[in-house]
CSV table of N, CA, C and O in Angstrom, one decimal:
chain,number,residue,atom,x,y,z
A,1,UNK,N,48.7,37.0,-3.2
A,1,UNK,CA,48.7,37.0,-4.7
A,1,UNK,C,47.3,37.2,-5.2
A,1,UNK,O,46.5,36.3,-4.8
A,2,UNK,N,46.9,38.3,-6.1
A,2,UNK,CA,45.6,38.5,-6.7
A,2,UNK,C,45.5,37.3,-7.7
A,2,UNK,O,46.5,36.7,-8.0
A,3,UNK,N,44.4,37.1,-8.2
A,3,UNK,CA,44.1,36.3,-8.9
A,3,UNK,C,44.3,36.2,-11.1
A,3,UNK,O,44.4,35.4,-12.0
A,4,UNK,N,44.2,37.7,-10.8
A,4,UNK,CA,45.0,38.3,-11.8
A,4,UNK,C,46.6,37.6,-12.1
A,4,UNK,O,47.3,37.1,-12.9
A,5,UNK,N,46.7,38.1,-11.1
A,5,UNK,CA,48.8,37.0,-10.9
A,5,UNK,C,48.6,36.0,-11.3
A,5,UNK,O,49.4,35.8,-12.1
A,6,UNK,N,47.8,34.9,-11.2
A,6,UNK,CA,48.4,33.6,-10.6
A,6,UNK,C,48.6,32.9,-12.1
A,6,UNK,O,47.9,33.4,-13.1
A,7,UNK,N,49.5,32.0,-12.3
A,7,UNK,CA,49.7,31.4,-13.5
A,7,UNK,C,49.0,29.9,-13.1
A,7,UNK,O,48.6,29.7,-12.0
A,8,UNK,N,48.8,29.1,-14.3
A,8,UNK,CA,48.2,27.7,-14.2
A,8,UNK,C,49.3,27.0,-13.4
A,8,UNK,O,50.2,27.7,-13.0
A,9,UNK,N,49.2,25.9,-13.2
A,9,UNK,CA,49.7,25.2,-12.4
A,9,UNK,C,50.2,23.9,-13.2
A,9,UNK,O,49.5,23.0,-13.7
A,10,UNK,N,51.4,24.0,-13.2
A,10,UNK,CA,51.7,22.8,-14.3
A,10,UNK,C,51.3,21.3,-13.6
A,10,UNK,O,51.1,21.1,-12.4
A,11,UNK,N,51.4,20.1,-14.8
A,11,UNK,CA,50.9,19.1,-14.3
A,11,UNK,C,52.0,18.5,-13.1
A,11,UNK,O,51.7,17.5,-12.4
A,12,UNK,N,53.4,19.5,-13.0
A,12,UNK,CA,54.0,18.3,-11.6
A,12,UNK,C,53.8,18.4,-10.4
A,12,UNK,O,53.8,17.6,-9.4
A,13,UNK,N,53.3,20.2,-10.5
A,13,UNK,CA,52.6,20.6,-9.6
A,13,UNK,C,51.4,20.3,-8.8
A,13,UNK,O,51.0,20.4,-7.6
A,14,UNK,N,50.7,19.8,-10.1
A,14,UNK,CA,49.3,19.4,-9.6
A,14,UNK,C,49.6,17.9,-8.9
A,14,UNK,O,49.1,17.5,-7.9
A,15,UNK,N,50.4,17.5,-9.5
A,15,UNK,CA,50.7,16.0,-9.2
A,15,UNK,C,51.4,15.7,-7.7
A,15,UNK,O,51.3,14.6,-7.1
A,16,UNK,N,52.0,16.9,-7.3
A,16,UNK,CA,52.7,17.2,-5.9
A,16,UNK,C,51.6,17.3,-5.4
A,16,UNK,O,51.4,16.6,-4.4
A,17,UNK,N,50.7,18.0,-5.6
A,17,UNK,CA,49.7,18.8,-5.1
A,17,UNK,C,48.3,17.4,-4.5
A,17,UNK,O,47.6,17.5,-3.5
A,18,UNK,N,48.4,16.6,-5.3
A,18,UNK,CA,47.6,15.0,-5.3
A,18,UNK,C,48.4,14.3,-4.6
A,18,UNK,O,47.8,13.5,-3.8
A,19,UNK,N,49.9,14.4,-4.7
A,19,UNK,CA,50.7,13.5,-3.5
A,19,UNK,C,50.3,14.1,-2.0
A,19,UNK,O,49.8,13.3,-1.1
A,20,UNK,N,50.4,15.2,-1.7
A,20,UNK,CA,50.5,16.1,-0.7
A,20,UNK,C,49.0,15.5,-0.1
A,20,UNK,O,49.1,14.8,0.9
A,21,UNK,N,47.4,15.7,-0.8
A,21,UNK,CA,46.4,15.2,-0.3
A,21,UNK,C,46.4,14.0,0.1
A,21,UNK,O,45.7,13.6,1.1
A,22,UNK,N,47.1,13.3,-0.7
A,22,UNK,CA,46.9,11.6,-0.2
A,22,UNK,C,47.4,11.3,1.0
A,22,UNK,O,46.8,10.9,2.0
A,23,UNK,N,49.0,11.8,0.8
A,23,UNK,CA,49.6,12.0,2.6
A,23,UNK,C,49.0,12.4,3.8
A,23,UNK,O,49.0,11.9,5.0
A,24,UNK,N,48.3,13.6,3.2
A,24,UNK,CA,47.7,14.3,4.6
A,24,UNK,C,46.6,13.4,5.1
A,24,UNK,O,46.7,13.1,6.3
A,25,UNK,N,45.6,12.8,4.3
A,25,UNK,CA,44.4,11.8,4.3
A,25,UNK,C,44.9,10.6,5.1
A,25,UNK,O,44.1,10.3,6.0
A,26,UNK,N,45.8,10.0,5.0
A,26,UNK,CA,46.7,9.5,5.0
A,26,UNK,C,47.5,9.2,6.9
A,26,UNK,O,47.6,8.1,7.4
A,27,UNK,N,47.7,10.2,7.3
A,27,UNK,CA,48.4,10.7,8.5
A,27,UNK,C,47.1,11.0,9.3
A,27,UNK,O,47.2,10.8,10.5
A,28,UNK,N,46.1,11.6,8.8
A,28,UNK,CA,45.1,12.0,9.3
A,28,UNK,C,44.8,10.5,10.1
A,28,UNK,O,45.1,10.5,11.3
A,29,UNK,N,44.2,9.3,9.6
A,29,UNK,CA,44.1,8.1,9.3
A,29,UNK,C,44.7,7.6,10.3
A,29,UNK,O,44.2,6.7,10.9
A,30,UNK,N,46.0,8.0,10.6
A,30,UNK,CA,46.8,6.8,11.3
A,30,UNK,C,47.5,7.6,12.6
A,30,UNK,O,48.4,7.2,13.4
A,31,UNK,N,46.9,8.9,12.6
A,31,UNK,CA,46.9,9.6,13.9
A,31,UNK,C,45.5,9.1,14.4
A,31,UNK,O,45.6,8.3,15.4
A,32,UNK,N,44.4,9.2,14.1
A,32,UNK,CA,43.0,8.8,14.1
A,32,UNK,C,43.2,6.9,15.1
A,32,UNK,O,42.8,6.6,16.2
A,33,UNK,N,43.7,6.4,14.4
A,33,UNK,CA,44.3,4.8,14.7
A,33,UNK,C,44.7,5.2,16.0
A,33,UNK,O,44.2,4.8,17.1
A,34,UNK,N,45.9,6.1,15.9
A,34,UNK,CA,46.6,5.9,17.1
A,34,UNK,C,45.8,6.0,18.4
A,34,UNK,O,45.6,5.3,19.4
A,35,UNK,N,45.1,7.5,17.7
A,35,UNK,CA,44.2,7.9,19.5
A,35,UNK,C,43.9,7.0,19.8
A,35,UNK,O,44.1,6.6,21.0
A,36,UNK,N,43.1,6.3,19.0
A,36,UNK,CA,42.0,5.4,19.5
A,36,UNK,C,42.1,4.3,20.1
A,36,UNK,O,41.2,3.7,20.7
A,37,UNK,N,43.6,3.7,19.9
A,37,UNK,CA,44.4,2.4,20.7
A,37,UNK,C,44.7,2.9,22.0
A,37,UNK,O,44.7,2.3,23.1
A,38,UNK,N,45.2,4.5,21.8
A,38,UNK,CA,46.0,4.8,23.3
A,38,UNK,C,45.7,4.7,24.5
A,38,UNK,O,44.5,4.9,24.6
A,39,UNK,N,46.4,4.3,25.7
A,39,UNK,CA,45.9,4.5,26.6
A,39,UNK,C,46.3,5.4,27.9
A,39,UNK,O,46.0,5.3,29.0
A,40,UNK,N,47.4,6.4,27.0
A,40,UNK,CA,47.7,7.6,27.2
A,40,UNK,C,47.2,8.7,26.5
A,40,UNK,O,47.1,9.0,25.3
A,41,UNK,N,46.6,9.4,27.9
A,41,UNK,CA,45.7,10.7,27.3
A,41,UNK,C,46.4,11.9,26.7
A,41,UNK,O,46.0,12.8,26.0
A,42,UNK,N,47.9,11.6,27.3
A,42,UNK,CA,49.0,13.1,26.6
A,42,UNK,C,48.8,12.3,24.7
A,42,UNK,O,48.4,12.8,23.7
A,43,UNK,N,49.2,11.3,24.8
A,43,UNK,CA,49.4,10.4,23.6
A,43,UNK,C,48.3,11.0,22.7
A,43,UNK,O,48.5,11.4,21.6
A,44,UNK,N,46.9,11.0,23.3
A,44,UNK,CA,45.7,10.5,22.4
A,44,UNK,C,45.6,12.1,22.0
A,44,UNK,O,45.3,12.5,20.9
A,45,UNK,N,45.8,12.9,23.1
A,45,UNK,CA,45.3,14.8,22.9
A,45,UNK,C,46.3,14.8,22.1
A,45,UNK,O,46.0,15.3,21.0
A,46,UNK,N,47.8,14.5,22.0
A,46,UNK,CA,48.6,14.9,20.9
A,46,UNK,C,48.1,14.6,19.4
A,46,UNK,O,48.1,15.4,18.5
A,47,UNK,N,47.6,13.2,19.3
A,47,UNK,CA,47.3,12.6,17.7
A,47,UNK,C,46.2,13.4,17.4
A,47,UNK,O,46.3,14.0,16.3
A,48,UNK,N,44.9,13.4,18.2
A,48,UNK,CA,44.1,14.8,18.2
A,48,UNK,C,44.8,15.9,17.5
A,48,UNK,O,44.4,16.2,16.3
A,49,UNK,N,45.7,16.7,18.1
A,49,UNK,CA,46.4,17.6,17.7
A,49,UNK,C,46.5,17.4,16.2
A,49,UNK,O,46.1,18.1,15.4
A,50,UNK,N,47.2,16.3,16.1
A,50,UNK,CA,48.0,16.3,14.5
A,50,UNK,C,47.0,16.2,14.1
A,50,UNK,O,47.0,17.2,13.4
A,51,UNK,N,45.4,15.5,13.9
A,51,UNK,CA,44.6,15.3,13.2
A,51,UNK,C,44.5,16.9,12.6
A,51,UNK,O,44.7,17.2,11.5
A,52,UNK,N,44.3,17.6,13.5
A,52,UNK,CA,43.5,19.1,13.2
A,52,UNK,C,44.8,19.6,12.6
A,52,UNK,O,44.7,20.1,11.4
A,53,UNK,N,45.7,19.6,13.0
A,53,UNK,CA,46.7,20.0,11.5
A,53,UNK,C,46.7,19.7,10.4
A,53,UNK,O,47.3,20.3,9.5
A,54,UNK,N,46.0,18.3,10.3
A,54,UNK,CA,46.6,17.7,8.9
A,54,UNK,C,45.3,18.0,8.0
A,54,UNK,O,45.3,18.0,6.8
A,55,UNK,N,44.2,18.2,8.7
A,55,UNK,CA,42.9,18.8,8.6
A,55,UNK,C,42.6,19.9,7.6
A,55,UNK,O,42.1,20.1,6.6
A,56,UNK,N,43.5,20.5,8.8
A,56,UNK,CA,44.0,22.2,8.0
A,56,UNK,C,45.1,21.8,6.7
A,56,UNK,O,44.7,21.9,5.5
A,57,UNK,N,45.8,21.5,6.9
A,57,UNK,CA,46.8,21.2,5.5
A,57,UNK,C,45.6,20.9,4.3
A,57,UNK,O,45.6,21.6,3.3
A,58,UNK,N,44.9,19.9,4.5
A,58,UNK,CA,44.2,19.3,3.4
A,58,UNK,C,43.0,21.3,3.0
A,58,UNK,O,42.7,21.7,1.9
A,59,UNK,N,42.8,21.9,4.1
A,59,UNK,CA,41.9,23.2,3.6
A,59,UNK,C,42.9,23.8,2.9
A,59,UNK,O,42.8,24.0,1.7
A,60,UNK,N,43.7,24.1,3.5
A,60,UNK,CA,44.9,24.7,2.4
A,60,UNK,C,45.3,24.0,0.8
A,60,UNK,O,45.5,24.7,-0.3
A,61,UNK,N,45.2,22.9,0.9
A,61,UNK,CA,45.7,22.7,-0.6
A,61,UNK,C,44.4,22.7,-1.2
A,61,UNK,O,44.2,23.4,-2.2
A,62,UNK,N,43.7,22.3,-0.8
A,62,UNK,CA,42.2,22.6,-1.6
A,62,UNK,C,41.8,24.1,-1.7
A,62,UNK,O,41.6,24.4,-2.8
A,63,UNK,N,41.7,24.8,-1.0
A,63,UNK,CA,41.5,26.2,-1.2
A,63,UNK,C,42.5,26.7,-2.4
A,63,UNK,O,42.2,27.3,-3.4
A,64,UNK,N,44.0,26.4,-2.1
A,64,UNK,CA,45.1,26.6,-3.4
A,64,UNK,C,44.5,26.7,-4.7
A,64,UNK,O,44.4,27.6,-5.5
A,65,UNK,N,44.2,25.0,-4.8
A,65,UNK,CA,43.9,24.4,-6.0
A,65,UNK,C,41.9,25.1,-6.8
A,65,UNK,O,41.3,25.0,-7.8
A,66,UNK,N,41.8,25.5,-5.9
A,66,UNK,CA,40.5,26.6,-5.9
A,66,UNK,C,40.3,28.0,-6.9
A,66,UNK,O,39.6,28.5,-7.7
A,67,UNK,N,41.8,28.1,-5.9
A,67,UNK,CA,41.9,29.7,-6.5
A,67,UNK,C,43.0,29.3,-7.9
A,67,UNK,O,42.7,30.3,-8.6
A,68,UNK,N,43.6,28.8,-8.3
A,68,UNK,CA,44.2,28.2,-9.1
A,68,UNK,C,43.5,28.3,-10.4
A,68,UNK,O,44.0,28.8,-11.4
A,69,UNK,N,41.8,27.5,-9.8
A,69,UNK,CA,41.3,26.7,-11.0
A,69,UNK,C,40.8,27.7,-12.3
A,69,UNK,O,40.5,27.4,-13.4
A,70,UNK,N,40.8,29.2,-11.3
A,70,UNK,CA,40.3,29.9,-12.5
A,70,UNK,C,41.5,30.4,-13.3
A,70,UNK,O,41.2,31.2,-14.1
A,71,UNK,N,42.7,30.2,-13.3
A,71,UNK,CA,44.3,30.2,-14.1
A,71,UNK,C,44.1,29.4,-14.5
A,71,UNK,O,45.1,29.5,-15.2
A,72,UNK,N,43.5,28.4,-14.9
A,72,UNK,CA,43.9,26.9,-15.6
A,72,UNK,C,43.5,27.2,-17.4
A,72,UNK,O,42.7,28.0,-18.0
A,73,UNK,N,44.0,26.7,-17.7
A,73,UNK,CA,43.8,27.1,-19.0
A,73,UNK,C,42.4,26.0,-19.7
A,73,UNK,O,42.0,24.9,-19.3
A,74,UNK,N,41.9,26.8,-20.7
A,74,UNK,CA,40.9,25.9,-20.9
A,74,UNK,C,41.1,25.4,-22.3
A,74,UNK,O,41.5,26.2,-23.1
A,75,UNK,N,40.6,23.7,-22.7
A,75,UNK,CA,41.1,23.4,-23.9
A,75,UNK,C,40.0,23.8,-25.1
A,75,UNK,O,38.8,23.8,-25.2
A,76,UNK,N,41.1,24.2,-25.9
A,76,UNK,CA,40.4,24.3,-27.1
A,76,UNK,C,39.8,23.5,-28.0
A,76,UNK,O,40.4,22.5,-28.5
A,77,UNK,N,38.6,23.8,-28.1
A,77,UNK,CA,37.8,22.3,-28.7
A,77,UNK,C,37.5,23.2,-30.1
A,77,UNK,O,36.8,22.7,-31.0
């Protein structure tokens, strides 16, 4: 989608969009916990794994919310 397209992003969206970060920060966190207790190495390379997904998830919504910001409307003062 060009940037031309994109419409603002209403506030439930953005608000999904703030839940979604918290979660991911979140999971990141408590995959992070896990490795570091485990004392299975399949265990600890898997939470590894999720970290770097949830990693990516958080580049994704922020890059979103990026290209977004120039759709946002600006208030009239």
């Amino acid at each position: 989608m060009m940037y031309s397209q994109m419409q603002p992003l209403s506030m439930k969206e953005l608000d999904y969009i703030a839940d979604s970060i918290s979660n991911e920060e979140m999971l990141s966190k408590l995959c992070a916990a896990a490795a570091a207790v485990s004392q299975n190495f399949e265990i600890e390379q898997a939470m590894l794994e999720h970290i770097r997904a949830h990693e990516h998830h958080l580049h994704q919504l922020t890059d979103s919310l990026r290209q977004h910001q120039m759709a946002a409307p600006t208030p009239n003062h």
